[in-house]
Short mmCIF file of C-alpha atoms and ligand atoms in Angstrom, two decimals:
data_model
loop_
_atom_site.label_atom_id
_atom_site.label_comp_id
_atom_site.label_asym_id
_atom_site.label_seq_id
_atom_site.Cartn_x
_atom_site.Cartn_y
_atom_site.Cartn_z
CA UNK A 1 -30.05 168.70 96.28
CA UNK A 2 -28.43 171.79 95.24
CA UNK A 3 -25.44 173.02 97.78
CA UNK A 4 -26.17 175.63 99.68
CA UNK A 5 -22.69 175.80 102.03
CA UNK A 6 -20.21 176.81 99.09
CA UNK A 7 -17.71 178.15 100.49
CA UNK A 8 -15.58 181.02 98.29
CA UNK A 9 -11.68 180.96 98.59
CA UNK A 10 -10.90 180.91 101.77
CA UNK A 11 -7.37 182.16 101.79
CA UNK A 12 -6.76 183.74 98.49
CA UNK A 13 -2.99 184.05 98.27
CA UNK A 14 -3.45 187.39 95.73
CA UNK A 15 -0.45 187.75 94.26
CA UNK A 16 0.93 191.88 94.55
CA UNK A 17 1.59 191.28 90.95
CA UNK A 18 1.48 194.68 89.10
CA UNK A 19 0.43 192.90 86.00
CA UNK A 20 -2.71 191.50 87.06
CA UNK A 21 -5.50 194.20 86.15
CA UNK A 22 -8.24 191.15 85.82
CA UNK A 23 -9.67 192.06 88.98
CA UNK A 24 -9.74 188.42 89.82
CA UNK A 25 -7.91 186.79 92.87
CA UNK A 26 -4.38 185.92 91.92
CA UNK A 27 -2.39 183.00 92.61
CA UNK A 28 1.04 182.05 91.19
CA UNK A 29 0.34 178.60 89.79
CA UNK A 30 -2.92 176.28 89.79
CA UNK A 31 -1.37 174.27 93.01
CA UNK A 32 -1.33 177.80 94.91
CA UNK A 33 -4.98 177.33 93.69
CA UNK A 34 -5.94 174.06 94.57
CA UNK A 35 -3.88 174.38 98.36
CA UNK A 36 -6.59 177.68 98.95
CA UNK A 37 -9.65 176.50 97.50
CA UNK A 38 -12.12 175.07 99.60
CA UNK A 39 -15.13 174.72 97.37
CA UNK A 40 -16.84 171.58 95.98
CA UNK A 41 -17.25 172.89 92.48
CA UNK A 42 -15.35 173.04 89.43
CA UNK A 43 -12.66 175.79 89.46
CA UNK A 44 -12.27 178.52 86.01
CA UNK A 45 -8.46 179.75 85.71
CA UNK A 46 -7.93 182.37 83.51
CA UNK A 47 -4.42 183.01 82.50
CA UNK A 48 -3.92 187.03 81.70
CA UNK A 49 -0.46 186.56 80.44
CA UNK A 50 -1.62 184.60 77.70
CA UNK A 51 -4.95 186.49 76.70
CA UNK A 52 -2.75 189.45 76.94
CA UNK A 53 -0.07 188.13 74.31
CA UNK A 54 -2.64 186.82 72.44
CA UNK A 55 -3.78 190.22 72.27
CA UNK A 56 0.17 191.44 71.26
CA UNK A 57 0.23 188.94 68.25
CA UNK A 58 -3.25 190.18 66.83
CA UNK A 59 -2.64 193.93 67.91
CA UNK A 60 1.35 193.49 66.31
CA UNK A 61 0.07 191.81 63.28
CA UNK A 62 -3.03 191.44 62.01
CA UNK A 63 -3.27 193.80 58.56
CA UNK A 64 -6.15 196.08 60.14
CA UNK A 65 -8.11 196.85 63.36
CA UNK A 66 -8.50 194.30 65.76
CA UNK A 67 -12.16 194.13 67.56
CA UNK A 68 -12.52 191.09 70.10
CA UNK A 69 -15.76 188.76 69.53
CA UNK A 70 -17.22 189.53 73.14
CA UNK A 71 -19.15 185.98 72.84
CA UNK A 72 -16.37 183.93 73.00
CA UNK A 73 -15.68 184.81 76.91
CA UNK A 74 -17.35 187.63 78.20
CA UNK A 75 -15.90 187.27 81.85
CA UNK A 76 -15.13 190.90 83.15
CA UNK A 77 -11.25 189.69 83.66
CA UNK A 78 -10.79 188.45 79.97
CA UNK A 79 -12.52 192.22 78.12
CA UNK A 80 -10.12 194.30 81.25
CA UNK A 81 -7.21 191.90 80.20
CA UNK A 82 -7.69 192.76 76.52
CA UNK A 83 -8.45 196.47 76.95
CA UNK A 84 -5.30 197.05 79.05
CA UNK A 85 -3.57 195.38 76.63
CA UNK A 86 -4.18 197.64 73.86
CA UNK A 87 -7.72 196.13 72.36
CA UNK A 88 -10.25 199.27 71.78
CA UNK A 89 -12.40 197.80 69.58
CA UNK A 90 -15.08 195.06 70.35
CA UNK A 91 -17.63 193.26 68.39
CA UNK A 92 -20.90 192.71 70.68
CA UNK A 93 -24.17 190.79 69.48
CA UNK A 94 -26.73 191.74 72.22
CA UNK A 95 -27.79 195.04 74.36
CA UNK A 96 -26.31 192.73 77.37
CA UNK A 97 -22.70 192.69 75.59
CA UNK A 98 -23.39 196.56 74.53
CA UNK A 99 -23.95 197.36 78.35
CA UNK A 100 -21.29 194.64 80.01
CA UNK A 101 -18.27 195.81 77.55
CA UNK A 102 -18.91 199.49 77.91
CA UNK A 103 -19.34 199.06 81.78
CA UNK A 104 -15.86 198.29 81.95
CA UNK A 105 -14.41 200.06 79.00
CA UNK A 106 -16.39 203.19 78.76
CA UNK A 107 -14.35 204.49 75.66
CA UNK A 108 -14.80 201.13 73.61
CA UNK A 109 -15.28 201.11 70.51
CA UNK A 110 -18.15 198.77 69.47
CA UNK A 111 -19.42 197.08 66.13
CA UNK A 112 -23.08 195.40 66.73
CA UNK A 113 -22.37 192.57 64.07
CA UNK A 114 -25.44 190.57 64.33
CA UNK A 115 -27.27 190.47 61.41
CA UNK A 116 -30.32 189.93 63.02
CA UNK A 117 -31.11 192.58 65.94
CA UNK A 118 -34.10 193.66 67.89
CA UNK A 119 -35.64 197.33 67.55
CA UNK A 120 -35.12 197.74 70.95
CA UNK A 121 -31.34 196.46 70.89
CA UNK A 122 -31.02 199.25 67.77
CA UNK A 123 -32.34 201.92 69.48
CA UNK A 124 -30.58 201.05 72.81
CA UNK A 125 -26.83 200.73 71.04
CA UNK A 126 -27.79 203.26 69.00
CA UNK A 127 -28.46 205.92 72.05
CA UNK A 128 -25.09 204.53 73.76
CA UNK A 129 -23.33 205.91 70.81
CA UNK A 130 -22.74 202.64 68.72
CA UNK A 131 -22.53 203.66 64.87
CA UNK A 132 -21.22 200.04 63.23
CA UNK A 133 -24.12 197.92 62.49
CA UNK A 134 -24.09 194.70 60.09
CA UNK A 135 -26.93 193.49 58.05
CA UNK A 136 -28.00 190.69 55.34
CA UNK A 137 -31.43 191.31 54.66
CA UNK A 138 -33.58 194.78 52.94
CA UNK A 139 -35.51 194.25 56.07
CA UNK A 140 -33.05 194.50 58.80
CA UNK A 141 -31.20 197.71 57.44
CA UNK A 142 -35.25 198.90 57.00
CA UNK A 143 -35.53 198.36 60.55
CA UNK A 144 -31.97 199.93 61.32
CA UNK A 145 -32.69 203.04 59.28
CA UNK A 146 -36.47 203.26 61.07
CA UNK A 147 -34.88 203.16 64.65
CA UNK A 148 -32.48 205.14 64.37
CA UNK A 149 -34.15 207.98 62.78
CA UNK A 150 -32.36 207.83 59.70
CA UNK A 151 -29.14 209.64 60.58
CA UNK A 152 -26.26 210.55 58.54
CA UNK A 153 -22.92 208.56 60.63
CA UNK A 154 -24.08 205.25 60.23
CA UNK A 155 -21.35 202.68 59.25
CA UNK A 156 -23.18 200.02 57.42
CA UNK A 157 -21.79 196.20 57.39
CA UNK A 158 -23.17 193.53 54.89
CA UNK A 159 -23.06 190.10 55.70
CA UNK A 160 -21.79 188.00 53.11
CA UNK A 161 -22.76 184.24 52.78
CA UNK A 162 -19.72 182.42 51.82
CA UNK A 163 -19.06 179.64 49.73
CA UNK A 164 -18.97 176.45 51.94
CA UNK A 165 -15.01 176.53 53.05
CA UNK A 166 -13.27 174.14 55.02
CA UNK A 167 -13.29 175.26 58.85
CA UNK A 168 -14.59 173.29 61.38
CA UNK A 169 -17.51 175.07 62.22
CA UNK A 170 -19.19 176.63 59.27
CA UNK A 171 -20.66 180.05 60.18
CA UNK A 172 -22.56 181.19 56.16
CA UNK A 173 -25.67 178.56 57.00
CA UNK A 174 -27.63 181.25 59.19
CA UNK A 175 -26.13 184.49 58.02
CA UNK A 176 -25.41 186.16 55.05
CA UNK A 177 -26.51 187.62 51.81
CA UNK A 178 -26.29 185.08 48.83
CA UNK A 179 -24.86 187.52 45.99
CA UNK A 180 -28.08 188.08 44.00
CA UNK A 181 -29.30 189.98 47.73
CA UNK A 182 -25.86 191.24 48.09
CA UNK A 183 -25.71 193.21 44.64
CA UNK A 184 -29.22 195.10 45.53
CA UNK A 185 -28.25 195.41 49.06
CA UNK A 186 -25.36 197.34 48.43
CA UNK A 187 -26.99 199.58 46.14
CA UNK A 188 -29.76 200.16 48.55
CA UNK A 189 -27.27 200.85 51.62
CA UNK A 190 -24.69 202.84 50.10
CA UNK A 191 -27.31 206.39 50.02
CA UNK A 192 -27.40 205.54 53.71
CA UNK A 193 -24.36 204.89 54.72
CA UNK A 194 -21.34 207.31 56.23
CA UNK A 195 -19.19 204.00 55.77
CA UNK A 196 -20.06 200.98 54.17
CA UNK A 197 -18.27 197.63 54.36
CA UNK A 198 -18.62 193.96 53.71
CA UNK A 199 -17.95 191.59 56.26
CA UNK A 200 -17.82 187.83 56.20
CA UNK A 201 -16.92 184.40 58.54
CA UNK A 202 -14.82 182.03 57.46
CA UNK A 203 -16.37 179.67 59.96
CA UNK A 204 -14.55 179.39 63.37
CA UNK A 205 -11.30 177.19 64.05
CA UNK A 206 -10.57 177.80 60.35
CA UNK A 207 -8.05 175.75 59.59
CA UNK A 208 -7.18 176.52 56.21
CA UNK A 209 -5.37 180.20 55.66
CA UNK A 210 -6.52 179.84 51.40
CA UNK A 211 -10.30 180.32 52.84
CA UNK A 212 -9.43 184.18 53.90
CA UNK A 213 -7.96 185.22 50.42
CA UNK A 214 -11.02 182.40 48.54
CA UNK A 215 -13.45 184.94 50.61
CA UNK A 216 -12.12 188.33 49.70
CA UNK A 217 -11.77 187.67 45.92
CA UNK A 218 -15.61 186.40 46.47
CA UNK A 219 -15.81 189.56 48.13
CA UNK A 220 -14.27 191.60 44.86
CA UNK A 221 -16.71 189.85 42.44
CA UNK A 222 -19.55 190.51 44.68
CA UNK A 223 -18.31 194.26 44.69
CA UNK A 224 -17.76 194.03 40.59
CA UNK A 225 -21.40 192.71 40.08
CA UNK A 226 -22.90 195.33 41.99
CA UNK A 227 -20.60 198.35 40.42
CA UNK A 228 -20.74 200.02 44.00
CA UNK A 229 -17.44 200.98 46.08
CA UNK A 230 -16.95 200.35 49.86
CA UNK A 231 -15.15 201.70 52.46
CA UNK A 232 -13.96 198.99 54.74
CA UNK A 233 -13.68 195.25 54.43
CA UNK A 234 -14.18 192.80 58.03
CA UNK A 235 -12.24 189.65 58.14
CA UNK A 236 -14.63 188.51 61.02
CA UNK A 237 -12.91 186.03 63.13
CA UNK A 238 -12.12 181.92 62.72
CA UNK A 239 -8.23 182.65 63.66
CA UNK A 240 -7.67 178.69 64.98
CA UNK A 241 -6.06 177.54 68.09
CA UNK A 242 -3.95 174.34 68.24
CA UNK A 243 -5.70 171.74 69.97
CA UNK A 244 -4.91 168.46 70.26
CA UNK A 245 -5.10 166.59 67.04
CA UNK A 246 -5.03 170.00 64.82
CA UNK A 247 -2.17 171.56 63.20
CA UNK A 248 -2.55 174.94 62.51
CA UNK A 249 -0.36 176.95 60.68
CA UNK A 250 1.18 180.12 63.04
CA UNK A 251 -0.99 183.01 63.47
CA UNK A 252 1.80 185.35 61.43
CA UNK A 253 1.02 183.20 57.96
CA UNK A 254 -2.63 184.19 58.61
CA UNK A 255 -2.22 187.88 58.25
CA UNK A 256 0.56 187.67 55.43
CA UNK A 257 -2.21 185.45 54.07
CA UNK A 258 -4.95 188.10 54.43
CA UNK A 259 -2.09 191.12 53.76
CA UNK A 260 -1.41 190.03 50.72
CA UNK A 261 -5.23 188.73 49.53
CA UNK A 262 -5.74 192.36 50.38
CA UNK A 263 -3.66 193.96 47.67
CA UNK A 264 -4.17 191.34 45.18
CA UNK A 265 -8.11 191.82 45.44
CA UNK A 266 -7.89 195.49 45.35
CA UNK A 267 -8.43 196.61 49.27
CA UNK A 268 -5.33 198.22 49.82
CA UNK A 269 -6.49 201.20 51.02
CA UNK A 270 -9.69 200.71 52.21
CA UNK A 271 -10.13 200.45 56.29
CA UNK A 272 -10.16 196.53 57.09
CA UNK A 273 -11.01 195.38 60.44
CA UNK A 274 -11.13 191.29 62.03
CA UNK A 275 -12.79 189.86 64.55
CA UNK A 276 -11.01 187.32 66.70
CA UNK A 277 -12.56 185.72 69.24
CA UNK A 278 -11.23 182.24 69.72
CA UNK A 279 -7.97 183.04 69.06
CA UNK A 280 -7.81 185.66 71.88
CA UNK A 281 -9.04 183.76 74.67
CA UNK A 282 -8.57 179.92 74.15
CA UNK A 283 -5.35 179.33 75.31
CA UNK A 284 -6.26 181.78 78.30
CA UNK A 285 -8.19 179.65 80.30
CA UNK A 286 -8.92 175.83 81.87
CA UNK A 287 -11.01 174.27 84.33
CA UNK A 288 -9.74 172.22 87.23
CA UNK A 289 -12.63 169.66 87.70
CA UNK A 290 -12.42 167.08 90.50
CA UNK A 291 -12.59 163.16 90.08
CA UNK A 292 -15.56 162.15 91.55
CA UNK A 293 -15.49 158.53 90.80
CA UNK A 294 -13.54 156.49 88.93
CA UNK A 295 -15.14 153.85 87.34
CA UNK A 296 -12.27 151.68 85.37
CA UNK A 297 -11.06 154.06 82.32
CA UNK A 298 -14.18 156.46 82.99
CA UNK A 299 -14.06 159.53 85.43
CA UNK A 300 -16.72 160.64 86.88
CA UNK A 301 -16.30 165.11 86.77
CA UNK A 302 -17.62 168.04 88.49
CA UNK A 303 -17.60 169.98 85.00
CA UNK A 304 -19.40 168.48 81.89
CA UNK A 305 -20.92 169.13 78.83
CA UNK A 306 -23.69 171.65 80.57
CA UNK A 307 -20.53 173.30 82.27
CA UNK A 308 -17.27 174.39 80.27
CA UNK A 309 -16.70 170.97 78.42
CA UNK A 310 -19.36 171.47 75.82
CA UNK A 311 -17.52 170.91 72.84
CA UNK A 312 -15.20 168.42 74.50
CA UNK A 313 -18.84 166.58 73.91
CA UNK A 314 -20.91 167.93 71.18
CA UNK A 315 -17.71 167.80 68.91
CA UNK A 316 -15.41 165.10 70.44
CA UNK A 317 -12.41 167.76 71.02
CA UNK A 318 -9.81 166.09 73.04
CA UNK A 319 -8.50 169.07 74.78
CA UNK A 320 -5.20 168.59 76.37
CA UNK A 321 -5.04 167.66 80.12
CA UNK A 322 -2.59 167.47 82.86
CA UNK A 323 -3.37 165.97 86.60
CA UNK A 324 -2.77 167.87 89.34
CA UNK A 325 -2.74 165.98 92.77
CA UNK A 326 -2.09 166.68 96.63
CA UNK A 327 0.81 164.21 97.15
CA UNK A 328 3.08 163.33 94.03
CA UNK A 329 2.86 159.42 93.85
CA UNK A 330 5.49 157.51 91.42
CA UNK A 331 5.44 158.99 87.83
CA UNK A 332 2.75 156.20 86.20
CA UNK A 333 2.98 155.62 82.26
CA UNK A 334 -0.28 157.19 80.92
CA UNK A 335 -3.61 156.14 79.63
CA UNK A 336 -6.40 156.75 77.83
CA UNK A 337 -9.59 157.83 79.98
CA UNK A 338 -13.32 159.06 79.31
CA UNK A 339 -14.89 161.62 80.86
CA UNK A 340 -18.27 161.88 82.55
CA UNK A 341 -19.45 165.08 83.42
CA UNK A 342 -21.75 165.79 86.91
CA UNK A 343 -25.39 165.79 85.62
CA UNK A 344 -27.87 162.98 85.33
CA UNK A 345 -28.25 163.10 81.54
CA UNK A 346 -26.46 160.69 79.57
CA UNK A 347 -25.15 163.17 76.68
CA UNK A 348 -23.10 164.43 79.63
CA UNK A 349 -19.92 161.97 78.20
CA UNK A 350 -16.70 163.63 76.62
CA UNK A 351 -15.29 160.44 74.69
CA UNK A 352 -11.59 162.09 74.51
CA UNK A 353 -9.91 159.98 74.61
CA UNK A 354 -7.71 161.80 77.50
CA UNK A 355 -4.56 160.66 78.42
CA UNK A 356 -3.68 160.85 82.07
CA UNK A 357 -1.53 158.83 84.62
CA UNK A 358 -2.67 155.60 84.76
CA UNK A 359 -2.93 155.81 88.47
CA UNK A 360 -6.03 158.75 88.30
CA UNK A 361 -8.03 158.32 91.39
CA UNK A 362 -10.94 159.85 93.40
CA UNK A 363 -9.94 163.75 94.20
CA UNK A 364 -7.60 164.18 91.97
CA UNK A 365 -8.27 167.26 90.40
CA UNK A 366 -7.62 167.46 85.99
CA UNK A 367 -6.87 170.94 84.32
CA UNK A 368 -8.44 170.73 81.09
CA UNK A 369 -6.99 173.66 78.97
CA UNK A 370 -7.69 175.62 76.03
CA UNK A 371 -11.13 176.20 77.32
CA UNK A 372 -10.87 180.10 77.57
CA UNK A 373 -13.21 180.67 73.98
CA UNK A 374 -16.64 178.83 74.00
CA UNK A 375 -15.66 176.69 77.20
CA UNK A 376 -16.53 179.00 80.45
CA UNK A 377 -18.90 181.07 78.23
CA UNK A 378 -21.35 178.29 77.36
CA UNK A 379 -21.46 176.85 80.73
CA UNK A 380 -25.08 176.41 82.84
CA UNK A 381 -26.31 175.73 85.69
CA UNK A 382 -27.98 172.86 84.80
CA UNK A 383 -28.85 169.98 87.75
CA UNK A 384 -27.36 172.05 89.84
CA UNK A 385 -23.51 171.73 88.79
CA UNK A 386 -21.75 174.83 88.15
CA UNK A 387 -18.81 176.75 89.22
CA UNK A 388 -18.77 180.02 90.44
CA UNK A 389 -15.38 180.56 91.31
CA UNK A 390 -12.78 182.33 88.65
CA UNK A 391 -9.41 182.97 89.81
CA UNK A 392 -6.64 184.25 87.77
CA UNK A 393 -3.47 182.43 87.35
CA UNK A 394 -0.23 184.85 86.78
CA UNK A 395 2.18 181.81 84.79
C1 PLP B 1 -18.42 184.26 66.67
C2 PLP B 1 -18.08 185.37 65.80
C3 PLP B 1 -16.76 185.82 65.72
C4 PLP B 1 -15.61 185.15 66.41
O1 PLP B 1 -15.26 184.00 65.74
P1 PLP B 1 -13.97 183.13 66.15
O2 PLP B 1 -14.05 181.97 65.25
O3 PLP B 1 -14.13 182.79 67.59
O4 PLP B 1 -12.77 183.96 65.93
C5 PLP B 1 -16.51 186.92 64.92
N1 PLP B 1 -17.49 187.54 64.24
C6 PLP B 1 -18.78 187.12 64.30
C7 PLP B 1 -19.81 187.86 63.53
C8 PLP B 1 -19.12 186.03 65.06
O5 PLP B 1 -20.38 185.60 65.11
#
């Protein structure tokens, strides 16, 4: 049976904080949460202060402009958080992300980077005054050309296939010109195009800063071969986040990384733009998910693999978790649990292992963090289970 008596926050103890733009209800720490809430679901926390100094360290430091991958959290709290932060510029992949981001920032800047877009999506981003559009195929910048009538302040991006690198999830196997295509697509885009750049992915959670400066000198031979100049050069995104088990190095060796790759391949000069999305928004948001059942070292969740904790399951991440509980009982020494998530299907199992107090019981309620990119956004409604209550915590 789906619920039908969900009851919203109850007493939401909004904070007056001046800082907290998200439009969300406000609460100074996740027990001012859990002492309001009166729902049965699972509970998304965003945390502004973090998306928004994420935001600093990109804005501060990253060689170039800085547009935010809408797909890794489009929540209407995370894109106001980054635009009153300073982000203006925001790469979108769908009419839906066209129409959310510029419902809330009218004066964004967007870049449609999917390679592969509808005429319909063209001619609707094209009418709402979008002019950066990426390709990898003679068809798509056909179609491109064809729908939007051919006009003269188009700013052409070619997808570049990479080499295979080293991040954890490889994004070259379903876009990208190989560099036979990318030679002749050049040639045939540059008569086109106001601006013409190349962009690339790394693959996300790319965990190896050599991979940005091994792609833009594949980028310079590509540019050699073909004899044609450009004038911009996208990073696209796979900035990493440190969870558990993973080691990245800090954000700042990334951009002296990609500064200096820059200069040594010969950009200096030209207009270079990246793409963060993980990087923005992980660290900016957890689910508090209630123990259902505990069945020896497995837990029995209100959020799963269909909800926030998909790639707790599809890819084993053991995202760091802390217990919150009603009454503080004696601190316990900690051990290692399993998760179960709320849905009948039996890939609904996050293996962790998570370490908690050994003493984890029925109701207690576990934050698991780092779930702000590709957590909340890939989340369903699936047998019923879903949350629908995002508050904003101000810590
Ligand atoms: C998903 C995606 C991004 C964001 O990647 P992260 O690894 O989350 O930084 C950037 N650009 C494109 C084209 C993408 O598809």
């Amino acid at each position: 049976m789906f619920k039908t008596d969900y009851a919203p926050l109850a007493r939401p103890a909004i904070l007056p904080d001046a800082n907290n733009r998200s439009g969300l209800p406000a609460f100074a720490s996740v027990g001012d949460v859990l002492h309001a809430y009166e729902g049965d679901d699972a509970i998304f926390v965003l945390y502004p202060k973090k998306i928004a100094a994420a935001a600093r360290t990109f804005l501060n430091g990253f060689p170039g402009k800085v547009l935010y991958a809408v797909k890794a959290n489009p929540h209407p709290a995370v894109l106001k958080t980054l635009w009153t932060s300073g982000v203006r510029n925001f790469d979108v992949a769908s009419t839906r992300e066209v129409e959310l981001v510029q419902s809330i920032a009218p004066s964004a800047k967007l870049f449609f980077m999917h390679p592969v877009k509808s005429r319909a999506a063209i001619r609707h981003a094209y009418a709402a005054g979008v002019r950066n559009f990426s390709f990898d195929s003679a068809d798509e910048l056909q179609k491109m050309l064809e729908e939007t009538g051919y006009p003269d302040d188009l700013s052409l991006h070619l997808r570049l296939a990479l080499p295979k690198g080293n991040a954890a999830m490889p994004l070259s196997g379903k876009f990208g010109a190989d560099r036979a295509t990318a030679v002749d697509l050049l040639k045939a885009a540059r008569p086109h195009a106001s601006q013409l750049g190349v962009t690339f992915h790394v693959g996300s959670q790319c965990l190896e800063i050599e991979d940005y400066d091994r792609a833009l000198s594949y980028v310079r031979s590509v540019l050699d071969n073909a004899g044609i100049e450009i004038d911009s050069v996208d990073c696209g995104g796979g900035f990493p986040v440190a969870y558990p088990g993973m080691k990245p190095s800090p954000m700042a060796d990334y951009f002296s990384a990609i500064r200096n790759a820059l200069t040594v391949h010969g950009f200096a000069g030209l207009e270079v733009l990246g793409e963060p999305g993980r990087a923005l928004c992980a660290q900016g948001g957890s689910t508090l998910t209630r123990v259902e059942l505990r069945k020896g070292r497995d837990l029995y969740l209100n959020d799963g693999s269909y909800g926030s904790l998909f790639d707790a399951a599809q890819c084993a991440w053991k995202f760091p978790v802390k217990l919150h509980r009603a009454s503080p009982r004696l601190a316990q020494a900690n051990e290692d649990f399993r998760f179960f998530g709320p849905t009948c299907d039996s890939l609904d199992v996050m293996e962790g292992p998570f370490d908690l107090p050994a003493d984890v019981q029925e109701g207690d309620w576990i934050e698991v963090c780092h779930l702000g990119a590709y957590g909340q956004a890939l989340s369903s409604r699936f047998n019923g289970f879903y949350s629908e209550t995002t508050v904003a915590v101000m810590a």
